[in-house]
Tab-separated table of C-alpha atoms in Angstrom:
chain	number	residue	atom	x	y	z
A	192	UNK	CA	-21.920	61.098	-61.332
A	193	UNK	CA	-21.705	58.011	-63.291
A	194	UNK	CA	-18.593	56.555	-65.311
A	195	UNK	CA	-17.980	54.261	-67.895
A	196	UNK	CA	-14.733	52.674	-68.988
A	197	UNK	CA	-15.345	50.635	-71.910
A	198	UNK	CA	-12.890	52.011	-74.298
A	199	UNK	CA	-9.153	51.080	-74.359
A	200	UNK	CA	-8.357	54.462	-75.162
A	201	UNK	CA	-9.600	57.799	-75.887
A	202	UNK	CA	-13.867	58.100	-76.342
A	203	UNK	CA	-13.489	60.267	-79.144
A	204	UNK	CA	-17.671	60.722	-79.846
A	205	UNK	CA	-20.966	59.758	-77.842
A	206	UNK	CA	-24.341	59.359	-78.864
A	207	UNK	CA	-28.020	57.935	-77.419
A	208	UNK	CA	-29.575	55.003	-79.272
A	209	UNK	CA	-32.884	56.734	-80.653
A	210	UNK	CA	-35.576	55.384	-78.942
A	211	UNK	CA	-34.166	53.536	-76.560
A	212	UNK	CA	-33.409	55.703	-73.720
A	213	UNK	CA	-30.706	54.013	-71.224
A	214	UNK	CA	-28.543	52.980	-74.310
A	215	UNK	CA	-25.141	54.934	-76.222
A	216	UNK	CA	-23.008	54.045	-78.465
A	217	UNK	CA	-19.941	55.617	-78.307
A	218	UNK	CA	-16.511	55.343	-80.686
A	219	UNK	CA	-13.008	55.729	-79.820
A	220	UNK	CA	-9.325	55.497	-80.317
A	221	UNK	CA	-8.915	52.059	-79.595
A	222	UNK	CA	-10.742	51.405	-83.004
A	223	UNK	CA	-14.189	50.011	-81.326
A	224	UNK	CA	-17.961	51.065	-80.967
A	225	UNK	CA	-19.186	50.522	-77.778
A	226	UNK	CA	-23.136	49.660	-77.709
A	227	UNK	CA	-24.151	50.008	-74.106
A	228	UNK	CA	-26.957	50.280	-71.549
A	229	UNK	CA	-26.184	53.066	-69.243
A	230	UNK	CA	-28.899	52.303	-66.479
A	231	UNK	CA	-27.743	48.285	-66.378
A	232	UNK	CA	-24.089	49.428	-66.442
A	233	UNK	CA	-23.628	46.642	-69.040
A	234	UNK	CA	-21.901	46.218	-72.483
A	235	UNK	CA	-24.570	44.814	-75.266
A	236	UNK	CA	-22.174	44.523	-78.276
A	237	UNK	CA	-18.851	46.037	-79.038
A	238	UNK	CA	-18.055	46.592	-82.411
A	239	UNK	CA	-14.496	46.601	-84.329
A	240	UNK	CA	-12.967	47.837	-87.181
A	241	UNK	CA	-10.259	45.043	-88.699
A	242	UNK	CA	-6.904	46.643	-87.271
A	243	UNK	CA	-4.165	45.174	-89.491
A	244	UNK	CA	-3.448	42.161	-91.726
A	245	UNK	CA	-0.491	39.884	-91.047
A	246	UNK	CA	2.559	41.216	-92.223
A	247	UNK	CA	0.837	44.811	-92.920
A	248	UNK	CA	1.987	47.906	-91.906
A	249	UNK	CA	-1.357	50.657	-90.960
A	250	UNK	CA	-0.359	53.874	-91.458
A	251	UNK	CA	-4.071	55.372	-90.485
A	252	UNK	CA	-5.365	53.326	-87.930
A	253	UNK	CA	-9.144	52.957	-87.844
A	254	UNK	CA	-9.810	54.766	-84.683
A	255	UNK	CA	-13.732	55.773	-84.470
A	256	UNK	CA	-12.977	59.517	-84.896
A	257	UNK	CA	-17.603	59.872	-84.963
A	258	UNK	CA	-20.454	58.473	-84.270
A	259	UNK	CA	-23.814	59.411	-85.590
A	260	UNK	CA	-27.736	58.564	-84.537
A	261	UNK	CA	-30.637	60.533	-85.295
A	262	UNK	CA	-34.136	60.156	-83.496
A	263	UNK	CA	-36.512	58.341	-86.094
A	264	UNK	CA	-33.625	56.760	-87.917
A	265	UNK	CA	-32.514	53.149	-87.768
A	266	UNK	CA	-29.057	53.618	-88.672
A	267	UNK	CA	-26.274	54.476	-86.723
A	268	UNK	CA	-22.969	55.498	-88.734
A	269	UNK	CA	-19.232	56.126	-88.051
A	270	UNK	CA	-16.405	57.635	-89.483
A	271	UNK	CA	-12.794	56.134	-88.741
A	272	UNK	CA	-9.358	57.491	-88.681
A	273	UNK	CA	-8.647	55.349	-91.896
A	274	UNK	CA	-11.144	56.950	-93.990
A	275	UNK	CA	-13.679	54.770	-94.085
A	276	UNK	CA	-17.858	55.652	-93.665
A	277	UNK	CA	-19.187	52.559	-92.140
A	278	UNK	CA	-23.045	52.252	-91.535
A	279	UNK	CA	-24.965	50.101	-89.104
A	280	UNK	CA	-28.109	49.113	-88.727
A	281	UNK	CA	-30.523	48.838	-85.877
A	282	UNK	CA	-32.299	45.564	-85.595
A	283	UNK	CA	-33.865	43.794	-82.369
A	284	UNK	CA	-33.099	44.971	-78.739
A	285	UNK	CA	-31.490	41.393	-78.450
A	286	UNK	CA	-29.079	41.956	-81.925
A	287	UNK	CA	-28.559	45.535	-81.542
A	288	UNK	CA	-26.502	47.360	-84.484
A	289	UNK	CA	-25.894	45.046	-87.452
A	290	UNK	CA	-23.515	45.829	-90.791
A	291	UNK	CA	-24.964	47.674	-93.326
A	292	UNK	CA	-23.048	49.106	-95.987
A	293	UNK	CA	-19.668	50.994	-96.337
A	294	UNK	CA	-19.291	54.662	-98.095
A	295	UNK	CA	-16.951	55.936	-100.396
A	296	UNK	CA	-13.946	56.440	-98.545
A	297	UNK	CA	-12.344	59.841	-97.775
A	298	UNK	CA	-8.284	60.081	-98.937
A	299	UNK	CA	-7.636	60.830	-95.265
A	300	UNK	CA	-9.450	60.305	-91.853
A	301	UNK	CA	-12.811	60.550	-91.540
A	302	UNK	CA	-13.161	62.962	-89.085
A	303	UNK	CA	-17.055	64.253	-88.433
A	304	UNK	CA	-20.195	62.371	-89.956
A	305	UNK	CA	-23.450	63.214	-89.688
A	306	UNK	CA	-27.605	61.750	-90.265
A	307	UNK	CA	-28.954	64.777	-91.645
A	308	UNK	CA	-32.443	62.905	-91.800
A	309	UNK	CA	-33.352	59.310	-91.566
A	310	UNK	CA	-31.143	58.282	-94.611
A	311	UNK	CA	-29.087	61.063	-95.903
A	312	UNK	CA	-25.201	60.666	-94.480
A	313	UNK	CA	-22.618	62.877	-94.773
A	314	UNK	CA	-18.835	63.143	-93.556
A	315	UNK	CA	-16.593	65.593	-93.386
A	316	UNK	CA	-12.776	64.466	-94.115
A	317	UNK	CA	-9.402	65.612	-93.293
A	318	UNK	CA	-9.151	65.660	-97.135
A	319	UNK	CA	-11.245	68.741	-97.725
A	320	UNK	CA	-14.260	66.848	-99.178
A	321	UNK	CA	-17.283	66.134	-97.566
A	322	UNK	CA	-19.460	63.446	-99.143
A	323	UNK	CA	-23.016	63.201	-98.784
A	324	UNK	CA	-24.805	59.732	-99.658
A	325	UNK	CA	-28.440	58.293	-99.581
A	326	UNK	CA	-28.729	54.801	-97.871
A	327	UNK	CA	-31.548	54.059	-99.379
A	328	UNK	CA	-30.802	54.763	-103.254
A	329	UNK	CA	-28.319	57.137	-105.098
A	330	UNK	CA	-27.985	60.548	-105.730
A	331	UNK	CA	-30.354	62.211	-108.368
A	332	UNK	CA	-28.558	62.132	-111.730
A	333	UNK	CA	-26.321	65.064	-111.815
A	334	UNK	CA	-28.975	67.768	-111.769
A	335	UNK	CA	-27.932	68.659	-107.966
A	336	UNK	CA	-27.225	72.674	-107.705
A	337	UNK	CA	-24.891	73.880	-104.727
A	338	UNK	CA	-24.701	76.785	-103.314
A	339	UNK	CA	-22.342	78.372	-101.224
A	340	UNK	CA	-20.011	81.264	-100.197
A	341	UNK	CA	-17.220	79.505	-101.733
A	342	UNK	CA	-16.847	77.371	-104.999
A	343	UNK	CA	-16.893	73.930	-104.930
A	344	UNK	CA	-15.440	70.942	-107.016
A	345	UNK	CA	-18.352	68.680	-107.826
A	346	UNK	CA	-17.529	64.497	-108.799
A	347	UNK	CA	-21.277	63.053	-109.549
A	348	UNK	CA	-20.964	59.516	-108.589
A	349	UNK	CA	-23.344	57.992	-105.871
A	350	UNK	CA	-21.509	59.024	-103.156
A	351	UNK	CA	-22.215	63.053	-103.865
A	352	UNK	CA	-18.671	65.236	-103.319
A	353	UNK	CA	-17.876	68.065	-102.618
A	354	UNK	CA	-14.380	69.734	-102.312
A	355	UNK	CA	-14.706	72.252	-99.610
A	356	UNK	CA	-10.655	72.444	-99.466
A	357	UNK	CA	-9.847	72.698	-95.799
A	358	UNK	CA	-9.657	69.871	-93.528
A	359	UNK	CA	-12.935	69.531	-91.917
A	360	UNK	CA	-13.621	69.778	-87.930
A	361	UNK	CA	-16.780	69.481	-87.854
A	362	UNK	CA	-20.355	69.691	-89.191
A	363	UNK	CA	-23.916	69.529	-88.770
A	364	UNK	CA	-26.796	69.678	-91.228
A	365	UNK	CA	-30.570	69.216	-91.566
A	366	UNK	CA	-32.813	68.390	-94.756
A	367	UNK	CA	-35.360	71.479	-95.509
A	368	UNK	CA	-38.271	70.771	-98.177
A	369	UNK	CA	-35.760	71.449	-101.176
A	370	UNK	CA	-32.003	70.606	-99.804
A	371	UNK	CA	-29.765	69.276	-97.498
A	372	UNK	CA	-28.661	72.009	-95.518
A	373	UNK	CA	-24.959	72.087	-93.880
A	374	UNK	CA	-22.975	74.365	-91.546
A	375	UNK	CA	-19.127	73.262	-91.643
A	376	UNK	CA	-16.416	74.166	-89.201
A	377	UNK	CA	-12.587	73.339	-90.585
A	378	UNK	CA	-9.350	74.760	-89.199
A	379	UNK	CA	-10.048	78.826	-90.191
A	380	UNK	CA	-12.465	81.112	-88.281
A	381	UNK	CA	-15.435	80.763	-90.641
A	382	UNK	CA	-18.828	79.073	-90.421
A	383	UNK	CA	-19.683	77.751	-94.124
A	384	UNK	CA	-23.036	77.200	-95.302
A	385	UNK	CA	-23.776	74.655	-98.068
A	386	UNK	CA	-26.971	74.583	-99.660
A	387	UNK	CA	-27.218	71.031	-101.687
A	388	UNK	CA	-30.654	70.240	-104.313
């Protein structure tokens, strides 16, 4: 058996680097992402979330409540306690995970996110929606068609919503020739199943 420590506090989510076989990254409650190589025993880049501003009162902290990689993909994305989608990019084994872009922001934490394929993101929030964006260009103009066993709100905007109206545990997706394809867990006995063109 073999331990790490990096994190503070809780490890909250754990992941491998795709393609790179002895490295994780892994997110937790002391608001950091933890890039490391597991065979070397050694940190390669920690990565924080801005905690507070002088004077500021945080009422959700940004505690990594996910982490997501998927084999083939370059990005590597995490949802915080604060709401916020953040996405990172993979660049040189020397730079590891770099910035990328921010998603629209759930109303509550974050709590599950997910690479359905190379580019499609989505997160599940503890505000009942789950979003679903495209890193590499926006949705398709409104002519999306969900289906589901239960109704859904839809907001077209370029971070695609939907309202599935129970705080979201978790979820996990894939994209099929014709739609992004999600199973979601919230706080009820029932597996949904959201069909999205």
């Amino acid at each position: 058996v073999s331990k790490h420590t990096p994190h503070d506090n809780i490890c909250a989510s754990v992941q491998w680097v795709p393609g790179r076989s002895s490295e994780i990254v892994s997110g937790g409650m002391d608001c950091k992402i933890h890039h490391r190589d597991v065979y070397k025993h050694r940190p390669l880049r920690t990565l924080t979330e801005r905690m507070q501003q002088q004077g500021v009162h945080i009422i959700n902290p940004p505690f990594v409540n996910s982490v997501s990689t998927r084999l083939g993909s370059r990005y590597m994305v995490a949802g915080y306690g604060s709401g916020s989608v953040k996405v990172w990019r993979l660049g040189s084994k020397k730079v590891g995970y770099v910035p990328f872009k921010s998603l629209a922001r759930h109303n509550a934490g974050a709590g599950c996110v997910c690479l359905v394929d190379g580019t499609t993101v989505v997160s599940g929030g503890n505000d009942g929606f789950i979003h679903i964006s495209d890193l590499e260009g926006g949705h398709s103009n409104g002519s999306s068609d969900i289906t589901s066993d239960e109704d859904a709100d839809i907001e077209d905007t370029a971070t695609f919503k939907l309202l599935h109206g129970h705080k979201i545990n978790w979820l996990s997706g894939f994209r099929d020739s014709s739609s992004v394809v999600l199973y979601v867990c919230d706080e009820s006995n029932v597996v949904t199943k959201y069909s999205v063109r």
